[in-house]
Each structure stands twice: as structure tokens, then as C-alpha cells.
């Protein structure tokens, strides 16, 4: 039996070819694919938070209180009930600003726990700025 026909040699050649393929085409490596997906999610979450934080900062600069009497609920579709300045301002941005699709998508897709509208989140943002 020659070295070229041994099982060890064939496995080493396959591993070497696989390494060269991944080295020359890093897009195909699973860790890079997962990292790209994670990086995309991080960037989307940052865009969402920036829009909410900008709204909180706007209210602060204008010396406008953030909360109303009902702060823990979903952001309602109708504006019949005033739920506080921040929620009303964000609703106004969603309804009137065609370029604010980030906020609209966020409130359509996020769960109650991931909307970042609770009083505790507002307090954290206010303390940071």
C-alpha cells in the first residue's frame, strides 16, 4: 500500500482542500454567516433604540414630561386616549413621518417586553443623558 492510497492521506487531502476553499471564500464559512446575521440584528436593534432615545431626548430638551397615566400598555392604534407625551410623540412620528419606518416596524414586530417604552427604560435613558 502506497502513501497516496492510504486513508490518512485521503482525509488529509480532503481537509486541506476544504481549508483552501474556506480560506478563498470566507462567505461560505458558517461562523462568518452566523456573525453576519448577528451583526445585522445588532444594527437593527441600535436603529430602533436610537429612534426611541431621540424621542426621549427631544422631550427632555423641550422640558416635556414623558409619562401619562397609562404607561405599561401597548402603543394603541387610535389616539383617542392620551397615554403621555413620549408615547403620543412616538405615535405622531409613526403617523406623520414617512421616513420613520424603523419605529413603525419596531412597534409592529416587537413584543411588549422589547418595545423599550417602560418607565424603567425611560429612567435609564434619562440618567445617561
PDB file of C-alpha atoms in Angstrom:
ATOM      1  CA  UNK A   1       0.000   0.000   0.000  1.00  0.00           C
ATOM      2  CA  UNK A   2       1.391   3.361  -1.021  1.00  0.00           C
ATOM      3  CA  UNK A   3       1.068   6.571   0.928  1.00  0.00           C
ATOM      4  CA  UNK A   4      -1.170   8.150  -1.759  1.00  0.00           C
ATOM      5  CA  UNK A   5      -3.786   5.442  -1.370  1.00  0.00           C
ATOM      6  CA  UNK A   6      -3.860   5.409   2.444  1.00  0.00           C
ATOM      7  CA  UNK A   7      -6.941   6.545   4.333  1.00  0.00           C
ATOM      8  CA  UNK A   8      -4.883   9.067   6.300  1.00  0.00           C
ATOM      9  CA  UNK A   9      -3.595  10.726   3.118  1.00  0.00           C
ATOM     10  CA  UNK A  10      -7.059  10.937   1.526  1.00  0.00           C
ATOM     11  CA  UNK A  11      -8.531  12.531   4.677  1.00  0.00           C
ATOM     12  CA  UNK A  12      -5.643  14.998   4.875  1.00  0.00           C
ATOM     13  CA  UNK A  13      -6.118  15.983   1.219  1.00  0.00           C
ATOM     14  CA  UNK A  14      -9.861  16.486   1.764  1.00  0.00           C
ATOM     15  CA  UNK A  15      -9.207  18.600   4.865  1.00  0.00           C
ATOM     16  CA  UNK A  16      -6.619  20.652   3.000  1.00  0.00           C
ATOM     17  CA  UNK A  17      -8.970  21.237   0.060  1.00  0.00           C
ATOM     18  CA  UNK A  18     -11.731  22.227   2.453  1.00  0.00           C
ATOM     19  CA  UNK A  19      -9.399  24.657   4.213  1.00  0.00           C
ATOM     20  CA  UNK A  20      -8.335  26.246   0.922  1.00  0.00           C
ATOM     21  CA  UNK A  21     -11.958  26.576  -0.197  1.00  0.00           C
ATOM     22  CA  UNK A  22     -12.977  28.319   3.047  1.00  0.00           C
ATOM     23  CA  UNK A  23      -9.858  30.484   3.013  1.00  0.00           C
ATOM     24  CA  UNK A  24     -10.558  31.644  -0.540  1.00  0.00           C
ATOM     25  CA  UNK A  25     -14.351  32.011   0.038  1.00  0.00           C
ATOM     26  CA  UNK A  26     -14.828  33.276   3.608  1.00  0.00           C
ATOM     27  CA  UNK A  27     -18.524  33.994   2.944  1.00  0.00           C
ATOM     28  CA  UNK A  28     -19.180  30.243   2.986  1.00  0.00           C
ATOM     29  CA  UNK A  29     -17.780  29.660   6.459  1.00  0.00           C
ATOM     30  CA  UNK A  30     -20.614  29.019   8.906  1.00  0.00           C
ATOM     31  CA  UNK A  31     -19.152  31.201  11.671  1.00  0.00           C
ATOM     32  CA  UNK A  32     -18.954  34.160   9.263  1.00  0.00           C
ATOM     33  CA  UNK A  33     -22.562  33.592   8.161  1.00  0.00           C
ATOM     34  CA  UNK A  34     -23.727  33.490  11.786  1.00  0.00           C
ATOM     35  CA  UNK A  35     -21.639  36.548  12.679  1.00  0.00           C
ATOM     36  CA  UNK A  36     -23.116  38.487   9.750  1.00  0.00           C
ATOM     37  CA  UNK A  37     -26.662  37.637  10.873  1.00  0.00           C
ATOM     38  CA  UNK A  38     -25.879  38.620  14.450  1.00  0.00           C
ATOM     39  CA  UNK A  39     -24.238  41.870  13.290  1.00  0.00           C
ATOM     40  CA  UNK A  40     -27.317  42.683  11.191  1.00  0.00           C
ATOM     41  CA  UNK A  41     -29.626  42.127  14.193  1.00  0.00           C
ATOM     42  CA  UNK A  42     -27.427  44.295  16.408  1.00  0.00           C
ATOM     43  CA  UNK A  43     -27.528  47.131  13.866  1.00  0.00           C
ATOM     44  CA  UNK A  44     -31.317  46.894  13.511  1.00  0.00           C
ATOM     45  CA  UNK A  45     -31.767  46.970  17.293  1.00  0.00           C
ATOM     46  CA  UNK A  46     -29.479  50.001  17.530  1.00  0.00           C
ATOM     47  CA  UNK A  47     -31.532  51.848  14.917  1.00  0.00           C
ATOM     48  CA  UNK A  48     -34.709  51.117  16.867  1.00  0.00           C
ATOM     49  CA  UNK A  49     -33.220  52.252  20.156  1.00  0.00           C
ATOM     50  CA  UNK A  50     -31.777  55.398  18.592  1.00  0.00           C
ATOM     51  CA  UNK A  51     -35.225  56.442  17.386  1.00  0.00           C
ATOM     52  CA  UNK A  52     -36.724  55.957  20.854  1.00  0.00           C
ATOM     53  CA  UNK A  53     -33.783  57.644  22.586  1.00  0.00           C
ATOM     54  CA  UNK A  54     -34.014  60.622  20.210  1.00  0.00           C
ATOM     55  CA  UNK A  55     -37.673  60.975  21.172  1.00  0.00           C
ATOM     56  CA  UNK A  56     -36.799  60.888  24.881  1.00  0.00           C
ATOM     57  CA  UNK A  57     -34.022  63.448  24.366  1.00  0.00           C
ATOM     58  CA  UNK A  58     -36.407  65.680  22.398  1.00  0.00           C
ATOM     59  CA  UNK A  59     -38.929  65.624  25.241  1.00  0.00           C
ATOM     60  CA  UNK A  60     -36.140  66.385  27.721  1.00  0.00           C
ATOM     61  CA  UNK A  61     -34.797  69.332  25.731  1.00  0.00           C
ATOM     62  CA  UNK A  62     -38.295  70.762  25.490  1.00  0.00           C
ATOM     63  CA  UNK A  63     -38.813  70.185  29.229  1.00  0.00           C
ATOM     64  CA  UNK A  64     -41.767  67.908  28.469  1.00  0.00           C
ATOM     65  CA  UNK A  65     -42.718  65.156  30.928  1.00  0.00           C
ATOM     66  CA  UNK A  66     -42.510  61.671  29.432  1.00  0.00           C
ATOM     67  CA  UNK A  67     -45.275  59.706  31.100  1.00  0.00           C
ATOM     68  CA  UNK A  68     -49.033  59.695  31.218  1.00  0.00           C
ATOM     69  CA  UNK A  69     -51.449  57.838  33.426  1.00  0.00           C
ATOM     70  CA  UNK A  70     -51.191  54.589  31.448  1.00  0.00           C
ATOM     71  CA  UNK A  71     -47.568  53.679  30.749  1.00  0.00           C
ATOM     72  CA  UNK A  72     -47.362  49.885  30.718  1.00  0.00           C
ATOM     73  CA  UNK A  73     -49.760  49.070  27.866  1.00  0.00           C
ATOM     74  CA  UNK A  74     -49.264  48.514  24.185  1.00  0.00           C
ATOM     75  CA  UNK A  75     -48.975  51.580  21.998  1.00  0.00           C
ATOM     76  CA  UNK A  76     -52.593  51.791  20.773  1.00  0.00           C
ATOM     77  CA  UNK A  77     -53.563  52.285  17.172  1.00  0.00           C
ATOM     78  CA  UNK A  78     -56.021  55.088  17.827  1.00  0.00           C
ATOM     79  CA  UNK A  79     -55.131  58.312  19.545  1.00  0.00           C
ATOM     80  CA  UNK A  80     -58.402  58.670  21.465  1.00  0.00           C
ATOM     81  CA  UNK A  81     -56.665  58.207  24.830  1.00  0.00           C
ATOM     82  CA  UNK A  82     -53.696  60.355  25.809  1.00  0.00           C
ATOM     83  CA  UNK A  83     -51.029  57.993  27.152  1.00  0.00           C
ATOM     84  CA  UNK A  84     -48.328  60.502  27.892  1.00  0.00           C
ATOM     85  CA  UNK A  85     -46.116  62.809  25.917  1.00  0.00           C
ATOM     86  CA  UNK A  86     -43.472  60.285  24.864  1.00  0.00           C
ATOM     87  CA  UNK A  87     -45.967  57.710  23.583  1.00  0.00           C
ATOM     88  CA  UNK A  88     -48.004  60.377  21.817  1.00  0.00           C
ATOM     89  CA  UNK A  89     -44.862  61.878  20.273  1.00  0.00           C
ATOM     90  CA  UNK A  90     -43.738  58.473  19.007  1.00  0.00           C
ATOM     91  CA  UNK A  91     -47.226  57.762  17.637  1.00  0.00           C
ATOM     92  CA  UNK A  92     -47.110  61.148  15.915  1.00  0.00           C
ATOM     93  CA  UNK A  93     -43.719  60.337  14.365  1.00  0.00           C
ATOM     94  CA  UNK A  94     -45.014  56.988  13.095  1.00  0.00           C
ATOM     95  CA  UNK A  95     -48.176  58.505  11.614  1.00  0.00           C
ATOM     96  CA  UNK A  96     -46.663  61.609  10.040  1.00  0.00           C
ATOM     97  CA  UNK A  97     -43.056  60.830   9.163  1.00  0.00           C
ATOM     98  CA  UNK A  98     -42.910  58.621   6.114  1.00  0.00           C
ATOM     99  CA  UNK A  99     -39.181  58.110   6.611  1.00  0.00           C
ATOM    100  CA  UNK A 100     -39.605  56.786  10.152  1.00  0.00           C
ATOM    101  CA  UNK A 101     -40.220  53.200   9.079  1.00  0.00           C
ATOM    102  CA  UNK A 102     -37.783  51.963  11.735  1.00  0.00           C
ATOM    103  CA  UNK A 103     -40.149  52.989  14.528  1.00  0.00           C
ATOM    104  CA  UNK A 104     -43.220  51.722  12.718  1.00  0.00           C
ATOM    105  CA  UNK A 105     -41.656  48.328  12.073  1.00  0.00           C
ATOM    106  CA  UNK A 106     -40.383  48.162  15.660  1.00  0.00           C
ATOM    107  CA  UNK A 107     -43.832  48.664  17.191  1.00  0.00           C
ATOM    108  CA  UNK A 108     -45.443  46.258  14.741  1.00  0.00           C
ATOM    109  CA  UNK A 109     -42.978  43.413  15.344  1.00  0.00           C
ATOM    110  CA  UNK A 110     -41.701  43.822  18.910  1.00  0.00           C
ATOM    111  CA  UNK A 111     -43.260  42.166  21.913  1.00  0.00           C
ATOM    112  CA  UNK A 112     -44.423  44.139  24.947  1.00  0.00           C
ATOM    113  CA  UNK A 113     -41.143  43.358  26.713  1.00  0.00           C
ATOM    114  CA  UNK A 114     -38.963  44.501  23.802  1.00  0.00           C
ATOM    115  CA  UNK A 115     -40.610  47.807  22.891  1.00  0.00           C
ATOM    116  CA  UNK A 116     -38.289  49.753  25.255  1.00  0.00           C
ATOM    117  CA  UNK A 117     -41.126  52.005  26.406  1.00  0.00           C
ATOM    118  CA  UNK A 118     -41.417  51.063  30.074  1.00  0.00           C
ATOM    119  CA  UNK A 119     -40.820  53.678  32.777  1.00  0.00           C
ATOM    120  CA  UNK A 120     -37.687  51.819  33.911  1.00  0.00           C
ATOM    121  CA  UNK A 121     -36.146  52.042  30.417  1.00  0.00           C
ATOM    122  CA  UNK A 122     -37.096  55.718  30.211  1.00  0.00           C
ATOM    123  CA  UNK A 123     -35.378  56.304  33.567  1.00  0.00           C
ATOM    124  CA  UNK A 124     -32.201  54.570  32.387  1.00  0.00           C
ATOM    125  CA  UNK A 125     -32.066  56.702  29.238  1.00  0.00           C
ATOM    126  CA  UNK A 126     -32.789  59.915  31.146  1.00  0.00           C
ATOM    127  CA  UNK A 127     -29.995  59.148  33.650  1.00  0.00           C
ATOM    128  CA  UNK A 128     -27.482  58.511  30.838  1.00  0.00           C
ATOM    129  CA  UNK A 129     -28.115  61.853  29.155  1.00  0.00           C
TER     130      UNK A 129
END
